[in-house]
PDB file of C-alpha atoms in Angstrom:
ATOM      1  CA  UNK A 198      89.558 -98.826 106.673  1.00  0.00           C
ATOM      2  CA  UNK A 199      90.992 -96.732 109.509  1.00  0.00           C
ATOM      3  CA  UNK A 200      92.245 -98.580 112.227  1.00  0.00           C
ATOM      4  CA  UNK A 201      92.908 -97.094 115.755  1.00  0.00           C
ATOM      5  CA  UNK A 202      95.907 -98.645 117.542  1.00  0.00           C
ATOM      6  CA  UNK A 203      95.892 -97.907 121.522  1.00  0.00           C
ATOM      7  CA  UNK A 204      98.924 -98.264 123.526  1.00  0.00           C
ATOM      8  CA  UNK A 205     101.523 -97.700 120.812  1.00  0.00           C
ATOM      9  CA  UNK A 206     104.016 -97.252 123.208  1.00  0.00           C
ATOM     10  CA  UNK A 207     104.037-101.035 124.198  1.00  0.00           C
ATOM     11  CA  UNK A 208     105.725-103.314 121.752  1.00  0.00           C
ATOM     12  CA  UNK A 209     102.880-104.855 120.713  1.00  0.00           C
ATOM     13  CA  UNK A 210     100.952-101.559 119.881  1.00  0.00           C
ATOM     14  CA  UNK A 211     103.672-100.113 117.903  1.00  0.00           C
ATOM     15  CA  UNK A 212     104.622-103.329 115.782  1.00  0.00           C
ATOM     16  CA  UNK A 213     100.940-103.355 114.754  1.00  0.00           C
ATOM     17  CA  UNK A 214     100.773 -99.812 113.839  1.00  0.00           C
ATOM     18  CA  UNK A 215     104.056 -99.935 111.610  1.00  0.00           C
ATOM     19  CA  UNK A 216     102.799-103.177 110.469  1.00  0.00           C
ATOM     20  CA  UNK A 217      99.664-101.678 109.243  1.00  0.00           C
ATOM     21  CA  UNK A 218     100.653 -98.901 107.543  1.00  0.00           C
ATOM     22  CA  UNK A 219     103.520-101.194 105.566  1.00  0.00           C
ATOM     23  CA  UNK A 220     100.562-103.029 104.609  1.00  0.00           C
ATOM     24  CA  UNK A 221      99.005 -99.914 103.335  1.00  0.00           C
ATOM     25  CA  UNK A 222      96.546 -99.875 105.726  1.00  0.00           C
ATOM     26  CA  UNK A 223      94.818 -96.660 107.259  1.00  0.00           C
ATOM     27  CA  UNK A 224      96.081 -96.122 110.879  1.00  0.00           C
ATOM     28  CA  UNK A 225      95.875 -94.173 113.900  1.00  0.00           C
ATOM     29  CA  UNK A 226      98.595 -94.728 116.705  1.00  0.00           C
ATOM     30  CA  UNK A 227      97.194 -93.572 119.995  1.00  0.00           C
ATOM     31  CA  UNK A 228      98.777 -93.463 123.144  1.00  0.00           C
ATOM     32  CA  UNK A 229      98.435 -90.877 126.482  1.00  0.00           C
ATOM     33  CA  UNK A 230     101.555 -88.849 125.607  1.00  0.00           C
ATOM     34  CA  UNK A 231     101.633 -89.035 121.435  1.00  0.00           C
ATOM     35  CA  UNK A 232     104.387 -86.585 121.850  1.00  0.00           C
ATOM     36  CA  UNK A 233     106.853 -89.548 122.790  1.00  0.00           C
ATOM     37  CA  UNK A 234     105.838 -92.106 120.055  1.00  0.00           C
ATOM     38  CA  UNK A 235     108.038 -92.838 117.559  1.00  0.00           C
ATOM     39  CA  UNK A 236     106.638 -93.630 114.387  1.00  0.00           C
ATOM     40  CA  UNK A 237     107.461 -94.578 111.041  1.00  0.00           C
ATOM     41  CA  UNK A 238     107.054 -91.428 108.553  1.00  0.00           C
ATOM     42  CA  UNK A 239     103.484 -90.863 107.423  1.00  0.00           C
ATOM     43  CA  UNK A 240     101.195 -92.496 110.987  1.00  0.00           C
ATOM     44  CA  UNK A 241      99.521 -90.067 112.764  1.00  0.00           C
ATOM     45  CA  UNK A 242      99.334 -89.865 116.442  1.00  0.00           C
ATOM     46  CA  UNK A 243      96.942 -88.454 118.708  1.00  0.00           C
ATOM     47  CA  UNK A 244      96.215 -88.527 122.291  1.00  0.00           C
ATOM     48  CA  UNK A 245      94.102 -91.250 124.079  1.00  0.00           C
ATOM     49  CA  UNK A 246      93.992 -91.652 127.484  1.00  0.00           C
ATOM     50  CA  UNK A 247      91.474 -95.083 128.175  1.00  0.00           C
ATOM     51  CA  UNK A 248      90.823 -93.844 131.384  1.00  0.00           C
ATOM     52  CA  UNK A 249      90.078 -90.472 130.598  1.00  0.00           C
ATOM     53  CA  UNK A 250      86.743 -90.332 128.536  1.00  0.00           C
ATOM     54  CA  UNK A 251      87.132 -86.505 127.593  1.00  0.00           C
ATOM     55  CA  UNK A 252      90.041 -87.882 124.860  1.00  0.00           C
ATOM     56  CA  UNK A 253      88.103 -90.782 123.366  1.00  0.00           C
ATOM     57  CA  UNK A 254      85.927 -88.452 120.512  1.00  0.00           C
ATOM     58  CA  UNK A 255      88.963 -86.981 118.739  1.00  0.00           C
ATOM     59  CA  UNK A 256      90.924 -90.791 118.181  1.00  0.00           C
ATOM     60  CA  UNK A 257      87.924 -92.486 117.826  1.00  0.00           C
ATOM     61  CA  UNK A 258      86.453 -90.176 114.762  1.00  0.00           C
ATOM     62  CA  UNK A 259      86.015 -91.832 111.442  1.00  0.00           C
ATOM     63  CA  UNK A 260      87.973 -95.015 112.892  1.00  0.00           C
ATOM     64  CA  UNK A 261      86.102 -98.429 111.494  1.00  0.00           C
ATOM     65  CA  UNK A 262      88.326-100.770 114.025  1.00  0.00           C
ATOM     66  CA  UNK A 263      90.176-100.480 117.240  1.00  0.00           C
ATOM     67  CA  UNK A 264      93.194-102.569 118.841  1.00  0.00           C
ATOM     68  CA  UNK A 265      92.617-101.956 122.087  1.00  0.00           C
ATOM     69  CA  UNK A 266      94.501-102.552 125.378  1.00  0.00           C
ATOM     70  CA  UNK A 267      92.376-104.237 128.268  1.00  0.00           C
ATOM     71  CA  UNK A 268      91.756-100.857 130.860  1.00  0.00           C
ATOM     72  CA  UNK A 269      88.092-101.555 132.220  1.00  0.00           C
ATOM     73  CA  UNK A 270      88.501 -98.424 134.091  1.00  0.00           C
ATOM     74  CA  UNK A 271      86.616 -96.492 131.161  1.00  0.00           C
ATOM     75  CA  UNK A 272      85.625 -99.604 129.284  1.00  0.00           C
ATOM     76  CA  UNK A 273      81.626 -98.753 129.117  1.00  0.00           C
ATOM     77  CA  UNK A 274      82.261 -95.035 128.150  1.00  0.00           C
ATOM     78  CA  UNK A 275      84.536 -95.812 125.171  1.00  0.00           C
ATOM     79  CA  UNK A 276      82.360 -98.643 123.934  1.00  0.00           C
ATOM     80  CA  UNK A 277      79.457 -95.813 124.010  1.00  0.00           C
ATOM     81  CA  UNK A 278      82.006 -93.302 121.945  1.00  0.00           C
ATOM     82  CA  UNK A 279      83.275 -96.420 119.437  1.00  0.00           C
ATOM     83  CA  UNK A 280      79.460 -97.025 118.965  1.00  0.00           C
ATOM     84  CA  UNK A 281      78.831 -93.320 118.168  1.00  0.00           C
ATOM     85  CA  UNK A 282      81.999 -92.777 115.909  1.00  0.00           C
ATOM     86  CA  UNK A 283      80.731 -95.613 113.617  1.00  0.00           C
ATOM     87  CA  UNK A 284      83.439 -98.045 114.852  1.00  0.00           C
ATOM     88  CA  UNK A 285      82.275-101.842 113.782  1.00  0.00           C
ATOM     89  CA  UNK A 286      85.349-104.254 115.333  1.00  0.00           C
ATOM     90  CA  UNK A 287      87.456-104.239 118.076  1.00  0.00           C
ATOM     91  CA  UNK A 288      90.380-106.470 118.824  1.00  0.00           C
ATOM     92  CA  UNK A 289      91.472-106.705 122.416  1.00  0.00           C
ATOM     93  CA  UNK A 290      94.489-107.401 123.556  1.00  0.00           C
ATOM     94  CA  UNK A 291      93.158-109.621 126.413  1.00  0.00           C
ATOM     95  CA  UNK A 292      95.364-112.476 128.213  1.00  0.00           C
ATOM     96  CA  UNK A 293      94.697-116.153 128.289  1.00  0.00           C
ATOM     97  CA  UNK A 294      94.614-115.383 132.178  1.00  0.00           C
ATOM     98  CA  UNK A 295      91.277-115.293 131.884  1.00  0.00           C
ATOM     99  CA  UNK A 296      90.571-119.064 130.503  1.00  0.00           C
ATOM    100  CA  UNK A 297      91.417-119.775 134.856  1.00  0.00           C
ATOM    101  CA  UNK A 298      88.487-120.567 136.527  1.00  0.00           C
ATOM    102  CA  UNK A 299      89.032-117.638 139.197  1.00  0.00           C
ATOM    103  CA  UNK A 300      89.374-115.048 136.367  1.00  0.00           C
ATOM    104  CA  UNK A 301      87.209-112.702 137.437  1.00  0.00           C
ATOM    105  CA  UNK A 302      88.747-112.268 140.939  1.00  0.00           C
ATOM    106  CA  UNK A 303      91.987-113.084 139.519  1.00  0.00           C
ATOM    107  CA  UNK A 304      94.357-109.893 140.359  1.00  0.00           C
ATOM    108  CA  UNK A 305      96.217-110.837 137.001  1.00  0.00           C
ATOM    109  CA  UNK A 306      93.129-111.572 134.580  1.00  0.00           C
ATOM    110  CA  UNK A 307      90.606-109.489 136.883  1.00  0.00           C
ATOM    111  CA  UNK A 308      91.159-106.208 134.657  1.00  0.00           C
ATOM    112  CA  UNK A 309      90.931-108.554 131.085  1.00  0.00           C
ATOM    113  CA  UNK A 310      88.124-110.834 132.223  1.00  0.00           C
ATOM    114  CA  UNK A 311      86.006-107.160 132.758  1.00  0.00           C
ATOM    115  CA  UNK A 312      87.016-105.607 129.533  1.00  0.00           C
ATOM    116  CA  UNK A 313      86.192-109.068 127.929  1.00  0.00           C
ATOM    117  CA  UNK A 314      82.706-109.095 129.606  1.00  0.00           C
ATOM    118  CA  UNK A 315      82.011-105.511 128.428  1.00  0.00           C
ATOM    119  CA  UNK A 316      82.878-105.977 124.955  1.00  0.00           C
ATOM    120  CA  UNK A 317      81.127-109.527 124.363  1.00  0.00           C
ATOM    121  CA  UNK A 318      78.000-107.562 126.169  1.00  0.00           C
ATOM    122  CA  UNK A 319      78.398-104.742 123.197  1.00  0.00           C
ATOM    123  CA  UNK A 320      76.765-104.919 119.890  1.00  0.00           C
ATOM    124  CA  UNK A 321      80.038-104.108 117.839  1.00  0.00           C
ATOM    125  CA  UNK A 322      81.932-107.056 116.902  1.00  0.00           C
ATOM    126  CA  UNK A 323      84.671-108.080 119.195  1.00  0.00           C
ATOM    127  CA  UNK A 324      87.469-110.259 118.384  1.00  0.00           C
ATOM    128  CA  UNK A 325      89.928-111.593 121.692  1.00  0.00           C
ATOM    129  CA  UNK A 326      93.417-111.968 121.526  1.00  0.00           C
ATOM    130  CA  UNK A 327      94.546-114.430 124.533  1.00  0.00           C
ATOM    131  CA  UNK A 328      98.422-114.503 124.836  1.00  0.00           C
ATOM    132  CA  UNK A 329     100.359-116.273 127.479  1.00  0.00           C
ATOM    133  CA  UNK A 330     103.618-115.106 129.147  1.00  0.00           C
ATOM    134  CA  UNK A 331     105.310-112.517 126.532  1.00  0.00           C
ATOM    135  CA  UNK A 332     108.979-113.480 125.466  1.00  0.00           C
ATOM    136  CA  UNK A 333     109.594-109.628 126.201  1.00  0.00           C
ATOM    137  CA  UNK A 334     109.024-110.635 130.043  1.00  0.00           C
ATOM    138  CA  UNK A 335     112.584-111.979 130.033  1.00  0.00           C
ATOM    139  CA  UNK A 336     113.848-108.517 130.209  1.00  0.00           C
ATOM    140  CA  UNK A 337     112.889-108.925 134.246  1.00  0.00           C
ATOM    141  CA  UNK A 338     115.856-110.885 134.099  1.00  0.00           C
ATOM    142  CA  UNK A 339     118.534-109.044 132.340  1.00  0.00           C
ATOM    143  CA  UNK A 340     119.978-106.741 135.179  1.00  0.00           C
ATOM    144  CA  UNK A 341     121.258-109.921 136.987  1.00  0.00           C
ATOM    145  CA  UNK A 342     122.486-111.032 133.641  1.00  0.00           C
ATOM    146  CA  UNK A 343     124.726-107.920 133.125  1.00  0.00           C
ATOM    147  CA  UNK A 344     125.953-107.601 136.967  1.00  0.00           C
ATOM    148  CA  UNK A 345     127.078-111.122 136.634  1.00  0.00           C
ATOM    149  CA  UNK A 346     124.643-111.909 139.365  1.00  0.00           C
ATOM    150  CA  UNK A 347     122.522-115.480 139.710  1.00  0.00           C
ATOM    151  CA  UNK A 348     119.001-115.234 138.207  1.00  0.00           C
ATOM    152  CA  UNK A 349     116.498-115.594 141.220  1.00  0.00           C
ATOM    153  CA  UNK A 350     113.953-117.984 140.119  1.00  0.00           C
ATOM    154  CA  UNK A 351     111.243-118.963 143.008  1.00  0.00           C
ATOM    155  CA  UNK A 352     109.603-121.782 140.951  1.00  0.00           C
ATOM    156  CA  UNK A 353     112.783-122.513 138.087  1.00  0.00           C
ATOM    157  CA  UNK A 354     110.366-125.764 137.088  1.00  0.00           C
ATOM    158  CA  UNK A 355     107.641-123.584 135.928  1.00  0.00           C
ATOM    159  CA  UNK A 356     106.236-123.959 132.937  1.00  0.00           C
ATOM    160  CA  UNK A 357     105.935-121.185 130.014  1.00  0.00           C
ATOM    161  CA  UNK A 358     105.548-120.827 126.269  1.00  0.00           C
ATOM    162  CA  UNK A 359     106.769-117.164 125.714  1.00  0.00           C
ATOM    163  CA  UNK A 360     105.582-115.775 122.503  1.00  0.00           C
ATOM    164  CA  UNK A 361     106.943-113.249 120.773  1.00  0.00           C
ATOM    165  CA  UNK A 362     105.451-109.561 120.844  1.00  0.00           C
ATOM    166  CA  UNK A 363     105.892-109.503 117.296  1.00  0.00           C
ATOM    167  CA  UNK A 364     103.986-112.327 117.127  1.00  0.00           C
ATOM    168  CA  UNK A 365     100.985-111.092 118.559  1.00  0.00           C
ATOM    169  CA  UNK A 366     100.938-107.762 116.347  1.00  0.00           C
ATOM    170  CA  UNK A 367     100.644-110.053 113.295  1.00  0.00           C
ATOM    171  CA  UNK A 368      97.905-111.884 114.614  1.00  0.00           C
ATOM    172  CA  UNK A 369      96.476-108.666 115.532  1.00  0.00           C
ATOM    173  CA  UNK A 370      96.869-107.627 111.903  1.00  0.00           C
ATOM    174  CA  UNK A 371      95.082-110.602 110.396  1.00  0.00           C
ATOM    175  CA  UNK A 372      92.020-110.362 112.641  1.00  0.00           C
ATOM    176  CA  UNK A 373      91.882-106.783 111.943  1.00  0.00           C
ATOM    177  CA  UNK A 374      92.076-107.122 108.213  1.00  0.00           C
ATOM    178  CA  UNK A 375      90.642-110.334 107.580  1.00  0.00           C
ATOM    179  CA  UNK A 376      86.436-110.499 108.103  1.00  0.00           C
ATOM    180  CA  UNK A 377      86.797-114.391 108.393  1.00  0.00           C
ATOM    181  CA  UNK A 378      88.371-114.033 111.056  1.00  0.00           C
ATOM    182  CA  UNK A 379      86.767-111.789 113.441  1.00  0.00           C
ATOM    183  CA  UNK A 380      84.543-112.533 116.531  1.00  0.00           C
ATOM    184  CA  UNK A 381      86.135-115.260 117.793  1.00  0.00           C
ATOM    185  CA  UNK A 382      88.323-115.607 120.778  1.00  0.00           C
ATOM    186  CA  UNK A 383      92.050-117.005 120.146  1.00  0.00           C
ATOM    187  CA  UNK A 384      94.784-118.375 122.667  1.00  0.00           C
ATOM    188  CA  UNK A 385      98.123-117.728 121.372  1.00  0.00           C
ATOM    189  CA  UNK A 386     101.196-119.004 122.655  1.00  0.00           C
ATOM    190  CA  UNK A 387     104.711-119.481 121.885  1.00  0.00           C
ATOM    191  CA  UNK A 388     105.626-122.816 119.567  1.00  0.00           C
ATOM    192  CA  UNK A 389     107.200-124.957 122.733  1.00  0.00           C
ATOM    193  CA  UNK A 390     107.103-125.394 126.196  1.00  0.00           C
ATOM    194  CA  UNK A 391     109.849-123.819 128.487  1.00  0.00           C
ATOM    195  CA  UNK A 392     110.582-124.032 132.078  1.00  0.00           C
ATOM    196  CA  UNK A 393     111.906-120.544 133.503  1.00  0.00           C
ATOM    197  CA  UNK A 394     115.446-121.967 134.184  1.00  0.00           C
ATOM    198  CA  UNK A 395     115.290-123.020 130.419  1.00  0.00           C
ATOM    199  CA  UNK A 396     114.680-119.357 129.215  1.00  0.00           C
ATOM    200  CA  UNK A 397     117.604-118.412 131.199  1.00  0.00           C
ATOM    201  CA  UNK A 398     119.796-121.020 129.659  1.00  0.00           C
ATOM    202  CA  UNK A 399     118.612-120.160 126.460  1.00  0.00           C
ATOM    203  CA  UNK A 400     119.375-116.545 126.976  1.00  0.00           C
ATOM    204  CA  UNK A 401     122.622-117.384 128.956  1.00  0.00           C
ATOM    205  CA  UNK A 402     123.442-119.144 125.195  1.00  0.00           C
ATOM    206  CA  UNK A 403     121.981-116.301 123.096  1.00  0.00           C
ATOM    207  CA  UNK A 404     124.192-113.727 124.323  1.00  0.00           C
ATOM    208  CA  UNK A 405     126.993-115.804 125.813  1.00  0.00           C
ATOM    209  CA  UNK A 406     126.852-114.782 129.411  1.00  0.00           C
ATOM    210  CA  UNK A 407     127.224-117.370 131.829  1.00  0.00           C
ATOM    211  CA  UNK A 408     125.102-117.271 134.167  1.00  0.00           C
ATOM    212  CA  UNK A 409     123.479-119.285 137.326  1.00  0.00           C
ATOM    213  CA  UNK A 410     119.950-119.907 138.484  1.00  0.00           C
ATOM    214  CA  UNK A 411     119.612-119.819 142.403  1.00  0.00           C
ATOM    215  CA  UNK A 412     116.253-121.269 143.438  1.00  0.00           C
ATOM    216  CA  UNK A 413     115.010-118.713 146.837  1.00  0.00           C
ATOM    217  CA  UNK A 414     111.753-118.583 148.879  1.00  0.00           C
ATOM    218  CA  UNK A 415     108.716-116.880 147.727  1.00  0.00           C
ATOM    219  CA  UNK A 416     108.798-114.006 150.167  1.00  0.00           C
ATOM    220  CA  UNK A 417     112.068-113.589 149.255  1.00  0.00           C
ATOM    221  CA  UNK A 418     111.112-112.794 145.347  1.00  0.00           C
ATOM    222  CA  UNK A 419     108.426-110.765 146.827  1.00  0.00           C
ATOM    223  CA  UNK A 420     111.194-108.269 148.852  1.00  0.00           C
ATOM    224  CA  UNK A 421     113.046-108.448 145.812  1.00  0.00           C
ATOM    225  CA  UNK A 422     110.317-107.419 143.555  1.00  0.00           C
ATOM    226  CA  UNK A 423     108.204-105.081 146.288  1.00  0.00           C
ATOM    227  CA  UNK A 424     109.214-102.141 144.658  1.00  0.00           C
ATOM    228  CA  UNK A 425     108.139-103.070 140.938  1.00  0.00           C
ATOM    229  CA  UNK A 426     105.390-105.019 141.453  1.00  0.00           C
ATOM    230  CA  UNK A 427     102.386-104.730 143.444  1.00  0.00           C
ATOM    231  CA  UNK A 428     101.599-107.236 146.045  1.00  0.00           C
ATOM    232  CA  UNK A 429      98.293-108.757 144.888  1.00  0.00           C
ATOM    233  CA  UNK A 430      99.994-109.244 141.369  1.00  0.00           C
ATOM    234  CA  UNK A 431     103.161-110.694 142.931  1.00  0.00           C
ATOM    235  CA  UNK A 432     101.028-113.699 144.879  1.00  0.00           C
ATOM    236  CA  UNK A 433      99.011-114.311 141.719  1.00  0.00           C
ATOM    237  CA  UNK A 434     102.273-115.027 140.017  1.00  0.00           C
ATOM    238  CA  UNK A 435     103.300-116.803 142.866  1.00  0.00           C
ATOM    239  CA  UNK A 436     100.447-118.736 142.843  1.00  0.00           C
ATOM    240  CA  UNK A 437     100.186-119.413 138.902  1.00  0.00           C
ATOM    241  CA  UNK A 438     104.052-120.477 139.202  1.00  0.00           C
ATOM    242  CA  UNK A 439     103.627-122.912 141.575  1.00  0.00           C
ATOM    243  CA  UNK A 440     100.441-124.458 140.234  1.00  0.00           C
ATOM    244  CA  UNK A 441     102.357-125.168 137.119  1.00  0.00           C
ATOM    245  CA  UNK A 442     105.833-126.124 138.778  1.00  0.00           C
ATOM    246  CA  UNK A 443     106.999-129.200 137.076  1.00  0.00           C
ATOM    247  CA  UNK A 444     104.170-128.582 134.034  1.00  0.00           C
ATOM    248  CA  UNK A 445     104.779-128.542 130.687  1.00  0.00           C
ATOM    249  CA  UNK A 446     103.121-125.116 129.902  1.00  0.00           C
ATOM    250  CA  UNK A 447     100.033-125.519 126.872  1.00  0.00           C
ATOM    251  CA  UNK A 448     101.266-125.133 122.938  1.00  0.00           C
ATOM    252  CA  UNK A 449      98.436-124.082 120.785  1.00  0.00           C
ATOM    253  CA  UNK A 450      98.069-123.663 116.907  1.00  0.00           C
ATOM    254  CA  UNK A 451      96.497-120.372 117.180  1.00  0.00           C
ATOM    255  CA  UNK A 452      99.322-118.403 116.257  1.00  0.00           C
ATOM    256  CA  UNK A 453     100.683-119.965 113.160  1.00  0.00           C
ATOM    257  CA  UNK A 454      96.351-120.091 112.432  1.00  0.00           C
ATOM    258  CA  UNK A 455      96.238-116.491 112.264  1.00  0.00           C
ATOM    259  CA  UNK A 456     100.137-115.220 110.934  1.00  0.00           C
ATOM    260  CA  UNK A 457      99.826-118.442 108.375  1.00  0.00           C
ATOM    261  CA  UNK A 458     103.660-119.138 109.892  1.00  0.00           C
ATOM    262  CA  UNK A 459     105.377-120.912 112.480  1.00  0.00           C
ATOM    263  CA  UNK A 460     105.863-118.647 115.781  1.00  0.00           C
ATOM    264  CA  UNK A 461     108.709-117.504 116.325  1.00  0.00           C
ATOM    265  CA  UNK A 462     110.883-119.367 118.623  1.00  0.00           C
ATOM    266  CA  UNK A 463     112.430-118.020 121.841  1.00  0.00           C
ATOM    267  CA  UNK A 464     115.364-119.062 120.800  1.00  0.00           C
ATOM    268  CA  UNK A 465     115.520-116.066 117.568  1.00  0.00           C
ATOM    269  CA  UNK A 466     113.953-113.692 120.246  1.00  0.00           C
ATOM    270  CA  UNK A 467     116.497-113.987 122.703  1.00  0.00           C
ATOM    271  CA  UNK A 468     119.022-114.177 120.027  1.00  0.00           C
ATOM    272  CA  UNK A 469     117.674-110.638 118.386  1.00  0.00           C
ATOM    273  CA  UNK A 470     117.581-108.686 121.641  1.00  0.00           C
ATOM    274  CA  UNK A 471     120.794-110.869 122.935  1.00  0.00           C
ATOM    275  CA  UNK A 472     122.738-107.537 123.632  1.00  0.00           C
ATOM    276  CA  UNK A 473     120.273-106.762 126.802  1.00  0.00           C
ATOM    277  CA  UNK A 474     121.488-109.420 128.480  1.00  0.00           C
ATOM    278  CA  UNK A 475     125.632-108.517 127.799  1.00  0.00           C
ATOM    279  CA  UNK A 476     127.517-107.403 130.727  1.00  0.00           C
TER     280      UNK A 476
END
C-alpha cells in the first residue's frame, strides 16, 4: 500500500507521514513546496498543489490511499485524477464544524462541509476525520505569554476539548491501515472539557509563567486579530465562542476508538511544547 499524505507541512500531515513509514508503511509526503519538508530519511516528497490540478497526476500515481486536507477549490478534479490513478480510500481531514446545523454557510466548516459532500458523492471510499479545536491552537496565545502581557480572551468561559495533533495522525493511521475501519465518519476530541481561561492556566503551570487573563469586547479581539485572521472567520469564532460560553465543550470516545489509547491530555501537550510559552 502506498499512501499519499497532503499537507505535510502541517503537524498533522507530517506526524502521519513519519508515522507511516515507522510502521513500514509505503508513503508519499506531498505538500506545494516539497523543497521545504523535512522528512525522516527514506519518504519521498513531491509537489502537490490541491488547487492546482496540473500537479495532481505525478503524486497521485500508483497511490492506493490519500490523507487529504479539506481544499474544495479543486476537490472534483482530484477526485477525477484519484479515480484514474487507481486510488481506493481517502481520509479527510475534515472538522467537526460541520456536525453545526449552518455548516454549509458556515465561514469555518463552509470549505469542509464541500469537500465532505464531494467525497461522500464519489465512488471511492471515504473515511472523515472530525476534530475539534487543535491543542496546537494555543500557540495564538504564546506571544502575550513571553512579553509578560495578559492573555486577551473575549469569551474566557468558553468551552473546548483541544486534542492533540499527534493525536489525530494516529487516528489517521488506523483508518488508513485498518479496512474495518474505513467509511465511516469519526468526531475526535480531546479527553476533557476546558474553558479557554483553563488552557491558559494550564499553560501558565506548564511552563511556569505567570500570567493573567483580561476578559475585552469582541471588536476589540477583532482589531487585535484583523491582521491574522480574516473577518468572516473572526465572527464565526466569535459566534461559536459565545454560543458555548459557560458550556462544557463535548468529550467523545472516538479517539481512544481508533489509537486503542487514552488521548493525550492537554496537560502533557502544553507540558512538551512548554518552552513556547517562556519569556
Amino acid at each position: 500500500m502506498l499512501t499519499l499524505v497532503t499537507g505535510c507541512r502541517g503537524r498533522v500531515g507530517s506526524a502521519l507521514a513519519a508515522l507511516l513509514h515507522a510502521g513500514g508503511h509505503g508513503v508519499r509526503a506531498a505538500s506545494r513546496n516539497p523543497d521545504q519538508l523535512s522528512l525522516p530519511p527514506g519518504v519521498p516528497a513531491v509537489a502537490c498543489d490541491l488547487g492546482d490540478p496540473a500537479t495532481f497526476p505525478a503524486a497521485l500515481a500508483g497511490v492506493d490511499s490519500v490523507f487529504l486536507y479539506a481544499e474544495p477549490s479543486g476537490i472534483d478534479a482530484f477526485l477525477d485524477a484519484a479515480g484514474a490513478a487507481g486510488v481506493r480510500h481517502i481520509v479527510l481531514l475534515s472538522s467537526s464544524a460541520v456536525l453545526a446545523p449552518d455548516a454549509a454557510s458556515n465561514p469555518i466548516a463552509a470549505s469542509h462541509h464541500a469537500v465532505e459532500r464531494a467525497l461522500t458523492a464519489s465512488p471511492l471510499t471515504a473515511t472523515l476525520l472530525r476534530p475539534g479545536a487543535f491543542a496546537g491552537n494555543a500557540y495564538q496565545w504564546s506571544q502575550a505569554f513571553r512579553s509578560g502581557r495578559p492573555v486577551d480572551l473575549p469569551y474566557p468561559h468558553s468551552g473546548g476539548s483541544p486534542i492533540d495533533e499527534t493525536d489525530i495522525a494516529k487516528a489517521a493511521l488506523a483508518v488508513l491501515t485498518d479496512e474495518r475501519l474505513q467509511g465511516a465518519a469519526y468526531h475526535l476530541t480531546g479527553p476533557e472539557s476546558l474553558t479557554a481561561a483553563e488552557q491558559v492556566a494550564v499553560l501558565a503551570s506548564a511552563s511556569g509563567t505567570p500570567v493573567t487573563v483580561r476578559t475585552v469586547s469582541r471588536d476589540a479581539w477583532k482589531q487585535a486579530v484583523a491582521p491574522f485572521v480574516p473577518e468572516e472567520i473572526a465572527e464565526g469564532l466569535l459566534s461559536y465562542w459565545a454560543a458555548t460560553d459557560g458550556l462544557p465543550a463535548e468529550v467523545t470516545g472516538e479517539t481512544e476508538k481508533l489509537t486503542g489509547r487514552p488521548a493525550r491530555t492537554f496537560a502533557a501537550w502544553a507540558a512538551e511544547n512548554a518552552a513556547a510559552f517562556r519569556p
